[in-house]
Tab-separated table of C-alpha atoms in Angstrom:
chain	number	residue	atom	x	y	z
A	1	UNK	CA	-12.571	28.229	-3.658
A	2	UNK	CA	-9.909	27.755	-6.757
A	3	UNK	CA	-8.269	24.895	-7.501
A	4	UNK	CA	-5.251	26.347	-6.092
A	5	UNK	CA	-6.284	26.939	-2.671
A	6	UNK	CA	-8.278	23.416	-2.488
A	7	UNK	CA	-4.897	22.328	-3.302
A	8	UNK	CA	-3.207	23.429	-0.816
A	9	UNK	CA	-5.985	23.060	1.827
A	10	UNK	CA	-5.080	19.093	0.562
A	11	UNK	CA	-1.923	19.393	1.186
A	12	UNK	CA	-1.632	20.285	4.862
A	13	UNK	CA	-4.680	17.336	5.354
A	14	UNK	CA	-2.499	15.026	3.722
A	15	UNK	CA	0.399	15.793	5.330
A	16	UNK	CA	-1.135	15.713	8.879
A	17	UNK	CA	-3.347	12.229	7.803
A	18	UNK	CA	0.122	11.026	7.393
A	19	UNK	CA	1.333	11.891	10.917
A	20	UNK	CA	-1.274	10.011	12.417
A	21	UNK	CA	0.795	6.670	12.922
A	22	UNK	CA	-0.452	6.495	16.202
A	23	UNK	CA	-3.949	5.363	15.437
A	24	UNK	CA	-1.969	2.016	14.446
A	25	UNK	CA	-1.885	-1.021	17.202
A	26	UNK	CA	1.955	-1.137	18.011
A	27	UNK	CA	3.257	-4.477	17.260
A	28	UNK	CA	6.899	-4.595	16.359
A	29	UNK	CA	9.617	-5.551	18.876
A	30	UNK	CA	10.068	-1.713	19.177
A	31	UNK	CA	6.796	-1.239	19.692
A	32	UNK	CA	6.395	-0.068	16.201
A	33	UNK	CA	5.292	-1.329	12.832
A	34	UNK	CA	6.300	-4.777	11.794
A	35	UNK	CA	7.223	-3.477	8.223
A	36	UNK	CA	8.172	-0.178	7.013
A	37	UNK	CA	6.306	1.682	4.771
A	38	UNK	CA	7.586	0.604	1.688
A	39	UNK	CA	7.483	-2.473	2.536
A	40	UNK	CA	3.993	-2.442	3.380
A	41	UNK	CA	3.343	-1.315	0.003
A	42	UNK	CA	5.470	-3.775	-2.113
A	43	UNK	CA	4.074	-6.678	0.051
A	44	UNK	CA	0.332	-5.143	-0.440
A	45	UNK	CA	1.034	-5.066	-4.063
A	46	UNK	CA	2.782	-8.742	-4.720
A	47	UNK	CA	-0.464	-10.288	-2.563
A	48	UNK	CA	-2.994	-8.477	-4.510
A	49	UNK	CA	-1.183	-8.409	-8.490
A	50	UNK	CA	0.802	-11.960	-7.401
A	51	UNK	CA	4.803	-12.481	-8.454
A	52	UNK	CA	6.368	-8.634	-10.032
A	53	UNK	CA	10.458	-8.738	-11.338
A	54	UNK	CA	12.476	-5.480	-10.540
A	55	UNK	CA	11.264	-3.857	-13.776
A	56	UNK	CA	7.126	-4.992	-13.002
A	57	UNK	CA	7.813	-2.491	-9.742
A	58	UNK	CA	9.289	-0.014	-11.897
A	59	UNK	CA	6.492	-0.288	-14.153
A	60	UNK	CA	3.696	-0.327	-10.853
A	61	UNK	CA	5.323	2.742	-9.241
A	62	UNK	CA	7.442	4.992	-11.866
A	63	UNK	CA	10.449	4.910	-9.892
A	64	UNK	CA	14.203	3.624	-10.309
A	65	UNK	CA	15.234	0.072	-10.561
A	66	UNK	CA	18.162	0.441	-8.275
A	67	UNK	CA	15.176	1.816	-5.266
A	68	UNK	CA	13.542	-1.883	-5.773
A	69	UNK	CA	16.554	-3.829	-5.938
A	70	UNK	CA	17.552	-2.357	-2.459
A	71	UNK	CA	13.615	-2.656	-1.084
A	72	UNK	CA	13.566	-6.332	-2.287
A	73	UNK	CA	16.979	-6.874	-0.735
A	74	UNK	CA	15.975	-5.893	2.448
A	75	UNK	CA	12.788	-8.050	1.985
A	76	UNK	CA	14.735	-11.281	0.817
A	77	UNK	CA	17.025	-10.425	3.711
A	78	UNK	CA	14.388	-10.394	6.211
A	79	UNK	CA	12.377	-14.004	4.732
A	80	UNK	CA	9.599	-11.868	3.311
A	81	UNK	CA	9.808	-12.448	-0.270
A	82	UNK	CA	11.547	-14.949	-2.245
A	83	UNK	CA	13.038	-15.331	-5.736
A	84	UNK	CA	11.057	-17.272	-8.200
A	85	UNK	CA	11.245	-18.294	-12.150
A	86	UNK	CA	8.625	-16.391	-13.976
A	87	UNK	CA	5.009	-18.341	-13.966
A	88	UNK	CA	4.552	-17.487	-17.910
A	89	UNK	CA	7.876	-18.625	-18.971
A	90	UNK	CA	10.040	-15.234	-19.238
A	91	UNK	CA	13.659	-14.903	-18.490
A	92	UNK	CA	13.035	-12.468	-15.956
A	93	UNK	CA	13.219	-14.115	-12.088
A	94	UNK	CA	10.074	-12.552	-9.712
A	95	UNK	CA	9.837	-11.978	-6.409
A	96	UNK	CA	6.999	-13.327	-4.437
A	97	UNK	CA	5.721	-12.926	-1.205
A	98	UNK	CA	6.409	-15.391	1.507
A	99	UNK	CA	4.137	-16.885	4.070
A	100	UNK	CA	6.007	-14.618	6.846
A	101	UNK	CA	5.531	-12.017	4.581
A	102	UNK	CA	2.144	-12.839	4.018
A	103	UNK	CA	1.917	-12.755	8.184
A	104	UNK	CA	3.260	-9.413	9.230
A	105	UNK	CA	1.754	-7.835	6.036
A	106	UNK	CA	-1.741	-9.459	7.689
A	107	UNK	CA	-0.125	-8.115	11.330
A	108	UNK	CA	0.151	-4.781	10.357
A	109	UNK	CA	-3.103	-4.480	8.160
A	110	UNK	CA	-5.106	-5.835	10.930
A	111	UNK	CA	-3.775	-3.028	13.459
A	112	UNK	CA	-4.238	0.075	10.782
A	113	UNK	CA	-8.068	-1.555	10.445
A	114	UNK	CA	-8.228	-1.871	14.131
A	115	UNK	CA	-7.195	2.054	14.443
A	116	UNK	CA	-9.504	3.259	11.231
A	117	UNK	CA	-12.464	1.507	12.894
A	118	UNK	CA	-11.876	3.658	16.104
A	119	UNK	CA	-11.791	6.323	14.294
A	120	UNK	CA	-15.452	5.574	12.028
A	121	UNK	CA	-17.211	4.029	15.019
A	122	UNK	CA	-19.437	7.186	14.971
A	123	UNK	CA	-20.006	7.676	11.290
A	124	UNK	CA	-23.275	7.140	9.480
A	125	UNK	CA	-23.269	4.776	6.824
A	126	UNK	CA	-24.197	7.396	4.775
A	127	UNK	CA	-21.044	9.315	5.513
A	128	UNK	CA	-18.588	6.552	5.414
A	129	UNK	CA	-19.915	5.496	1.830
A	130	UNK	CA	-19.616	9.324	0.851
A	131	UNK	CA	-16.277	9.211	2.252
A	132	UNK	CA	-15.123	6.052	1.198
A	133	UNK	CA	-16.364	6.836	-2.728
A	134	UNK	CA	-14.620	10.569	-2.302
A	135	UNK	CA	-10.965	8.780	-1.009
A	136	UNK	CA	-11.441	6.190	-4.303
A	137	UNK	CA	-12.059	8.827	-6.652
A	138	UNK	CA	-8.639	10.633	-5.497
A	139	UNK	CA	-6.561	8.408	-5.665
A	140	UNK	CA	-8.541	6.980	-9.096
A	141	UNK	CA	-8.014	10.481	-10.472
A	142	UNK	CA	-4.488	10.336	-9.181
A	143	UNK	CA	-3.825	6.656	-11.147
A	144	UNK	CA	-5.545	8.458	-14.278
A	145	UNK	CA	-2.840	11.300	-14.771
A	146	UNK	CA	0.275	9.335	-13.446
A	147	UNK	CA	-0.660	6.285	-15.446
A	148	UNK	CA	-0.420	3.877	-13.063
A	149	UNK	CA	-2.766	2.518	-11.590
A	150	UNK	CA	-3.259	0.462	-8.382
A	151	UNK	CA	-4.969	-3.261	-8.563
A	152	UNK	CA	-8.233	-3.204	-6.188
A	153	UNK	CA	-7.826	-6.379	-4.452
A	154	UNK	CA	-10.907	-8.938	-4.284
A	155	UNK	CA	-13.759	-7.582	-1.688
A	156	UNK	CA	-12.740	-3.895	-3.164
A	157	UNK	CA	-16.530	-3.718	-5.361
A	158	UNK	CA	-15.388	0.434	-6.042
A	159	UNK	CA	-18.622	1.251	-5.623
């Protein structure tokens, strides 16, 4: 098999990985996730990398200021994040994340764990390190060619 056709085999696995919300524990008032998926991610990344300004996400994620200045909005709206001088002294304010922030983003892990683990319960060790170490070097590989890549957070050994 090319590269071509591996790449495309990807694709539709991808794309159907990412239909599989249901696998989460439903815990919003709608019965859905606490936090949207962005804000999953910008929470994820201020806990592990700590206080980021508008140009910091730019930086992290290679997209337009004016998409993080309406994300953090919403999240300063909502109590999850708050405004905060920079720690080393720049001009720049940060956002950081909040202790309700800090909550749902715990929330909403804990139910996408909860969902993966019903998922592994049958898997040998063997296969879930072979897995695990496959899923790391993707999106490693991935981080290598964009340029950006994603802080492990502590208890991530990248084995």
């Amino acid at each position: 098999m090319g590269a071509r056709e591996a790449a495309e085999r990807i694709e539709r696995e991808l794309l159907i990985l990412t239909r599989h919300k249901e696998m989460r524990a439903p815990r919003g008032p709608r019965g859905g996730d606490p936090l949207d998926q962005s804000a999953y991610v910008l929470l994820t990344r201020l806990e592990i990398q700590g206080p980021m300004s508008i140009p910091d996400f730019v930086e992290a994620f290679g997209l337009a200021a004016s998409t993080f200045t309406r994300q953090t909005s919403a999240l300063l709206r909502n109590g999850l994040v708050e405004r905060t001088l920079d720690p080393a002294g720049g001009v720049a304010r940060k956002f950081r994340i909040t202790e309700e922030g800090l909550r749902l983003l715990s929330e909403q892990r804990e139910g996408i764990v909860t969902g993966l683990s019903t998922v592994v319960a049958d898997w040998t060790p063997e296969r879930l390190d072979r897995f695990i170490a496959d899923l790391r070097q993707f999106n490693t590989d991935i981080e290598r060619i964009t340029g950006r890549p994603w802080p492990r957070g502590a208890g991530d050994s990248g084995h």
